[in-house]
């Protein structure tokens, strides 16, 4: 019995050890995955540690001046330091202003109640604490205040109550309020300096990329929808295709993230491609329209796996128009996403939008025609519904394009550089051979035609345009010569 009991104990201990090892491995995998998803998280953790080291080094020198209140320098770093620069600046500003106002009002409250006696002073102070706590808490329910100043309201309530009920005399109250303000300012300054100078994370940049990525995912989903819908009977989609088709789902739940990033971005100083007073609110407008489009795509995807009878004749009639609407809308959205990423005018998407609108017009004509009279209604519902939703998608795409044009105009996106087509090269100032010919021929002949002097003011006004075309042609020539160099020198080396 003793031997059996000892073996059970060893078995139980071994089982617990295996479970502990498995949980440690799972935890290590989770930590690794978390860091790989966004390496900036690891950097942020190290930045917080650096800020704490700095304020710890300042603790003892400032202790002689601020005493026990010096601990608020460390507390401020812990409470204020956030992931992005905008969030850190917003929290630091809220904490500093709230501490200043609450300290000033608390000193004023003590000054007003100091002559009311031992009974009247605590009663009036208690009433003031009640009033400011109630009013400040109620103000936090306002959406605009909650979005930008909620943390400041909390600090205001805490600081005013703490100083008011401390029971100190006037000179001590003033000293306490001043020390709190100084320590909070020092801690906030350390947070802001480390956040900006050490690998900064800009909320505005994240918002910019998030909007562009969401629109690109909508475009990918729309481009793959028509093929999947009209060929769904041929087999199930592969895993990658399914992920692309369902990429729109992340757009549905992006509202909270977009609003938070826009709020933080408003606090940030000019940085990179984003100047002062960049129109962050317009990104929210684009995001709202993108979600409206995502909801319609979700409705479309509901018909991919729907077990509904559908006439093959109906599919043949609507397939071309539906495919054009889906593909052209998807291409337009991807061009718009690229325009946001590169911050250029989204003119390249206009042709796709026009093609989608033309397909939608043709689809409306088909829906109004008399080809549906002799068709079973149950076999028409699915196809007609899909066509109607796609028409709404085209309208949403057009609205998204208009909002991005507004954003590009307000934010002063740069104009896309015009590319010279073969026709322009043939009729312009320079005639050169194609790059394929350059790569195959060791000798290149280039004919440059001299432009005649302008004989009228109208010809003189077109001189800058001609000069620009000439520069584009020279750039095209340089590219071809560079390809020739690679073909003659690098390719043989690699093949050998």
PDB file of N, CA and C in Angstrom, residues 264-310:
ATOM      1  N   UNK A 264      -6.657  60.786 -30.977  1.00  0.00           N
ATOM      2  CA  UNK A 264      -5.250  60.890 -30.588  1.00  0.00           C
ATOM      3  C   UNK A 264      -4.450  61.688 -31.609  1.00  0.00           C
ATOM      4  N   UNK A 265      -4.769  61.501 -32.893  1.00  0.00           N
ATOM      5  CA  UNK A 265      -4.026  62.206 -33.944  1.00  0.00           C
ATOM      6  C   UNK A 265      -4.198  63.713 -33.837  1.00  0.00           C
ATOM      7  N   UNK A 266      -5.354  64.162 -33.330  1.00  0.00           N
ATOM      8  CA  UNK A 266      -5.589  65.602 -33.194  1.00  0.00           C
ATOM      9  C   UNK A 266      -4.638  66.236 -32.191  1.00  0.00           C
ATOM     10  N   UNK A 267      -4.075  65.448 -31.268  1.00  0.00           N
ATOM     11  CA  UNK A 267      -3.140  65.990 -30.275  1.00  0.00           C
ATOM     12  C   UNK A 267      -1.709  66.046 -30.785  1.00  0.00           C
ATOM     13  N   UNK A 268      -1.420  65.368 -31.863  1.00  0.00           N
ATOM     14  CA  UNK A 268      -0.034  65.210 -32.290  1.00  0.00           C
ATOM     15  C   UNK A 268       0.489  66.436 -33.032  1.00  0.00           C
ATOM     16  N   UNK A 269       1.776  66.720 -32.881  1.00  0.00           N
ATOM     17  CA  UNK A 269       2.388  67.823 -33.644  1.00  0.00           C
ATOM     18  C   UNK A 269       2.598  67.402 -35.091  1.00  0.00           C
ATOM     19  N   UNK A 270       2.946  68.340 -35.981  1.00  0.00           N
ATOM     20  CA  UNK A 270       3.229  67.962 -37.374  1.00  0.00           C
ATOM     21  C   UNK A 270       4.358  66.939 -37.445  1.00  0.00           C
ATOM     22  N   UNK A 271       4.179  65.942 -38.296  1.00  0.00           N
ATOM     23  CA  UNK A 271       5.195  64.900 -38.430  1.00  0.00           C
ATOM     24  C   UNK A 271       5.080  64.271 -39.809  1.00  0.00           C
ATOM     25  N   UNK A 272       6.206  64.001 -40.419  1.00  0.00           N
ATOM     26  CA  UNK A 272       6.233  63.313 -41.699  1.00  0.00           C
ATOM     27  C   UNK A 272       5.414  64.023 -42.763  1.00  0.00           C
ATOM     28  N   UNK A 273       4.485  63.284 -43.350  1.00  0.00           N
ATOM     29  CA  UNK A 273       3.644  63.812 -44.416  1.00  0.00           C
ATOM     30  C   UNK A 273       2.381  64.495 -43.890  1.00  0.00           C
ATOM     31  N   UNK A 274       2.259  64.597 -42.572  1.00  0.00           N
ATOM     32  CA  UNK A 274       1.036  65.126 -41.978  1.00  0.00           C
ATOM     33  C   UNK A 274       1.329  66.462 -41.297  1.00  0.00           C
ATOM     34  N   UNK A 275       0.933  67.567 -41.928  1.00  0.00           N
ATOM     35  CA  UNK A 275       1.232  68.892 -41.374  1.00  0.00           C
ATOM     36  C   UNK A 275       0.270  69.245 -40.241  1.00  0.00           C
ATOM     37  N   UNK A 276       0.435  70.446 -39.735  1.00  0.00           N
ATOM     38  CA  UNK A 276      -0.443  70.944 -38.682  1.00  0.00           C
ATOM     39  C   UNK A 276      -1.866  71.102 -39.222  1.00  0.00           C
ATOM     40  N   UNK A 277      -2.853  70.750 -38.394  1.00  0.00           N
ATOM     41  CA  UNK A 277      -4.274  70.830 -38.750  1.00  0.00           C
ATOM     42  C   UNK A 277      -4.600  69.954 -39.961  1.00  0.00           C
ATOM     43  N   UNK A 278      -4.024  68.771 -39.979  1.00  0.00           N
ATOM     44  CA  UNK A 278      -4.386  67.798 -41.005  1.00  0.00           C
ATOM     45  C   UNK A 278      -5.840  67.378 -40.798  1.00  0.00           C
ATOM     46  N   UNK A 279      -6.623  67.205 -41.870  1.00  0.00           N
ATOM     47  CA  UNK A 279      -8.066  66.927 -41.717  1.00  0.00           C
ATOM     48  C   UNK A 279      -8.354  65.489 -41.280  1.00  0.00           C
ATOM     49  N   UNK A 280      -8.090  65.189 -40.029  1.00  0.00           N
ATOM     50  CA  UNK A 280      -8.309  63.831 -39.519  1.00  0.00           C
ATOM     51  C   UNK A 280      -9.787  63.454 -39.523  1.00  0.00           C
ATOM     52  N   UNK A 281     -10.677  64.416 -39.342  1.00  0.00           N
ATOM     53  CA  UNK A 281     -12.110  64.113 -39.306  1.00  0.00           C
ATOM     54  C   UNK A 281     -12.599  63.555 -40.639  1.00  0.00           C
ATOM     55  N   UNK A 282     -11.960  63.949 -41.734  1.00  0.00           N
ATOM     56  CA  UNK A 282     -12.376  63.434 -43.035  1.00  0.00           C
ATOM     57  C   UNK A 282     -12.061  61.943 -43.174  1.00  0.00           C
ATOM     58  N   UNK A 283     -11.047  61.471 -42.449  1.00  0.00           N
ATOM     59  CA  UNK A 283     -10.781  60.034 -42.449  1.00  0.00           C
ATOM     60  C   UNK A 283     -11.956  59.278 -41.835  1.00  0.00           C
ATOM     61  N   UNK A 284     -12.572  59.861 -40.822  1.00  0.00           N
ATOM     62  CA  UNK A 284     -13.741  59.220 -40.211  1.00  0.00           C
ATOM     63  C   UNK A 284     -14.906  59.169 -41.189  1.00  0.00           C
ATOM     64  N   UNK A 285     -15.052  60.202 -42.003  1.00  0.00           N
ATOM     65  CA  UNK A 285     -16.099  60.210 -43.022  1.00  0.00           C
ATOM     66  C   UNK A 285     -15.866  59.095 -44.038  1.00  0.00           C
ATOM     67  N   UNK A 286     -14.623  58.941 -44.468  1.00  0.00           N
ATOM     68  CA  UNK A 286     -14.300  57.861 -45.403  1.00  0.00           C
ATOM     69  C   UNK A 286     -14.543  56.504 -44.749  1.00  0.00           C
ATOM     70  N   UNK A 287     -14.166  56.374 -43.474  1.00  0.00           N
ATOM     71  CA  UNK A 287     -14.379  55.115 -42.767  1.00  0.00           C
ATOM     72  C   UNK A 287     -15.850  54.761 -42.627  1.00  0.00           C
ATOM     73  N   UNK A 288     -16.696  55.764 -42.370  1.00  0.00           N
ATOM     74  CA  UNK A 288     -18.137  55.516 -42.267  1.00  0.00           C
ATOM     75  C   UNK A 288     -18.706  55.003 -43.583  1.00  0.00           C
ATOM     76  N   UNK A 289     -18.320  55.633 -44.688  1.00  0.00           N
ATOM     77  CA  UNK A 289     -18.789  55.177 -46.004  1.00  0.00           C
ATOM     78  C   UNK A 289     -18.240  53.788 -46.332  1.00  0.00           C
ATOM     79  N   UNK A 290     -17.023  53.506 -45.903  1.00  0.00           N
ATOM     80  CA  UNK A 290     -16.456  52.177 -46.134  1.00  0.00           C
ATOM     81  C   UNK A 290     -17.245  51.106 -45.377  1.00  0.00           C
ATOM     82  N   UNK A 291     -17.693  51.411 -44.177  1.00  0.00           N
ATOM     83  CA  UNK A 291     -18.508  50.444 -43.423  1.00  0.00           C
ATOM     84  C   UNK A 291     -19.862  50.221 -44.097  1.00  0.00           C
ATOM     85  N   UNK A 292     -20.447  51.286 -44.640  1.00  0.00           N
ATOM     86  CA  UNK A 292     -21.701  51.112 -45.371  1.00  0.00           C
ATOM     87  C   UNK A 292     -21.506  50.167 -46.554  1.00  0.00           C
ATOM     88  N   UNK A 293     -20.393  50.307 -47.239  1.00  0.00           N
ATOM     89  CA  UNK A 293     -20.092  49.400 -48.350  1.00  0.00           C
ATOM     90  C   UNK A 293     -19.856  47.982 -47.842  1.00  0.00           C
ATOM     91  N   UNK A 294     -19.198  47.849 -46.695  1.00  0.00           N
ATOM     92  CA  UNK A 294     -18.924  46.529 -46.126  1.00  0.00           C
ATOM     93  C   UNK A 294     -20.210  45.805 -45.747  1.00  0.00           C
ATOM     94  N   UNK A 295     -21.193  46.533 -45.249  1.00  0.00           N
ATOM     95  CA  UNK A 295     -22.474  45.912 -44.922  1.00  0.00           C
ATOM     96  C   UNK A 295     -23.146  45.342 -46.168  1.00  0.00           C
ATOM     97  N   UNK A 296     -23.032  46.032 -47.275  1.00  0.00           N
ATOM     98  CA  UNK A 296     -23.614  45.526 -48.520  1.00  0.00           C
ATOM     99  C   UNK A 296     -22.843  44.312 -49.050  1.00  0.00           C
ATOM    100  N   UNK A 297     -21.533  44.324 -48.865  1.00  0.00           N
ATOM    101  CA  UNK A 297     -20.746  43.159 -49.266  1.00  0.00           C
ATOM    102  C   UNK A 297     -21.095  41.956 -48.396  1.00  0.00           C
ATOM    103  N   UNK A 298     -21.359  42.204 -47.129  1.00  0.00           N
ATOM    104  CA  UNK A 298     -21.788  41.110 -46.254  1.00  0.00           C
ATOM    105  C   UNK A 298     -23.114  40.521 -46.724  1.00  0.00           C
ATOM    106  N   UNK A 299     -24.029  41.391 -47.165  1.00  0.00           N
ATOM    107  CA  UNK A 299     -25.290  40.895 -47.718  1.00  0.00           C
ATOM    108  C   UNK A 299     -25.049  40.077 -48.980  1.00  0.00           C
ATOM    109  N   UNK A 300     -24.093  40.513 -49.811  1.00  0.00           N
ATOM    110  CA  UNK A 300     -23.765  39.750 -51.019  1.00  0.00           C
ATOM    111  C   UNK A 300     -23.206  38.377 -50.671  1.00  0.00           C
ATOM    112  N   UNK A 301     -22.318  38.326 -49.694  1.00  0.00           N
ATOM    113  CA  UNK A 301     -21.700  37.053 -49.330  1.00  0.00           C
ATOM    114  C   UNK A 301     -22.703  36.073 -48.758  1.00  0.00           C
ATOM    115  N   UNK A 302     -23.835  36.599 -48.276  1.00  0.00           N
ATOM    116  CA  UNK A 302     -24.872  35.696 -47.795  1.00  0.00           C
ATOM    117  C   UNK A 302     -25.461  34.837 -48.899  1.00  0.00           C
ATOM    118  N   UNK A 303     -25.292  35.256 -50.155  1.00  0.00           N
ATOM    119  CA  UNK A 303     -25.820  34.492 -51.285  1.00  0.00           C
ATOM    120  C   UNK A 303     -24.804  33.527 -51.873  1.00  0.00           C
ATOM    121  N   UNK A 304     -23.572  33.540 -51.378  1.00  0.00           N
ATOM    122  CA  UNK A 304     -22.577  32.620 -51.911  1.00  0.00           C
ATOM    123  C   UNK A 304     -22.884  31.177 -51.534  1.00  0.00           C
ATOM    124  N   UNK A 305     -23.317  30.976 -50.294  1.00  0.00           N
ATOM    125  CA  UNK A 305     -23.592  29.629 -49.804  1.00  0.00           C
ATOM    126  C   UNK A 305     -25.081  29.371 -49.633  1.00  0.00           C
ATOM    127  N   UNK A 306     -25.912  30.274 -50.158  1.00  0.00           N
ATOM    128  CA  UNK A 306     -27.352  30.110 -50.015  1.00  0.00           C
ATOM    129  C   UNK A 306     -27.832  28.959 -50.913  1.00  0.00           C
ATOM    130  N   UNK A 307     -28.648  28.088 -50.329  1.00  0.00           N
ATOM    131  CA  UNK A 307     -29.177  26.943 -51.073  1.00  0.00           C
ATOM    132  C   UNK A 307     -30.485  27.350 -51.734  1.00  0.00           C
ATOM    133  N   UNK A 308     -30.369  28.103 -52.837  1.00  0.00           N
ATOM    134  CA  UNK A 308     -31.538  28.608 -53.542  1.00  0.00           C
ATOM    135  C   UNK A 308     -31.470  28.190 -55.003  1.00  0.00           C
ATOM    136  N   UNK A 309     -32.618  27.820 -55.534  1.00  0.00           N
ATOM    137  CA  UNK A 309     -32.686  27.464 -56.949  1.00  0.00           C
ATOM    138  C   UNK A 309     -32.593  28.721 -57.798  1.00  0.00           C
ATOM    139  N   UNK A 310     -31.846  28.623 -58.866  1.00  0.00           N
ATOM    140  CA  UNK A 310     -31.684  29.775 -59.741  1.00  0.00           C
ATOM    141  C   UNK A 310     -31.629  29.314 -61.191  1.00  0.00           C
TER     142      UNK A 310
END
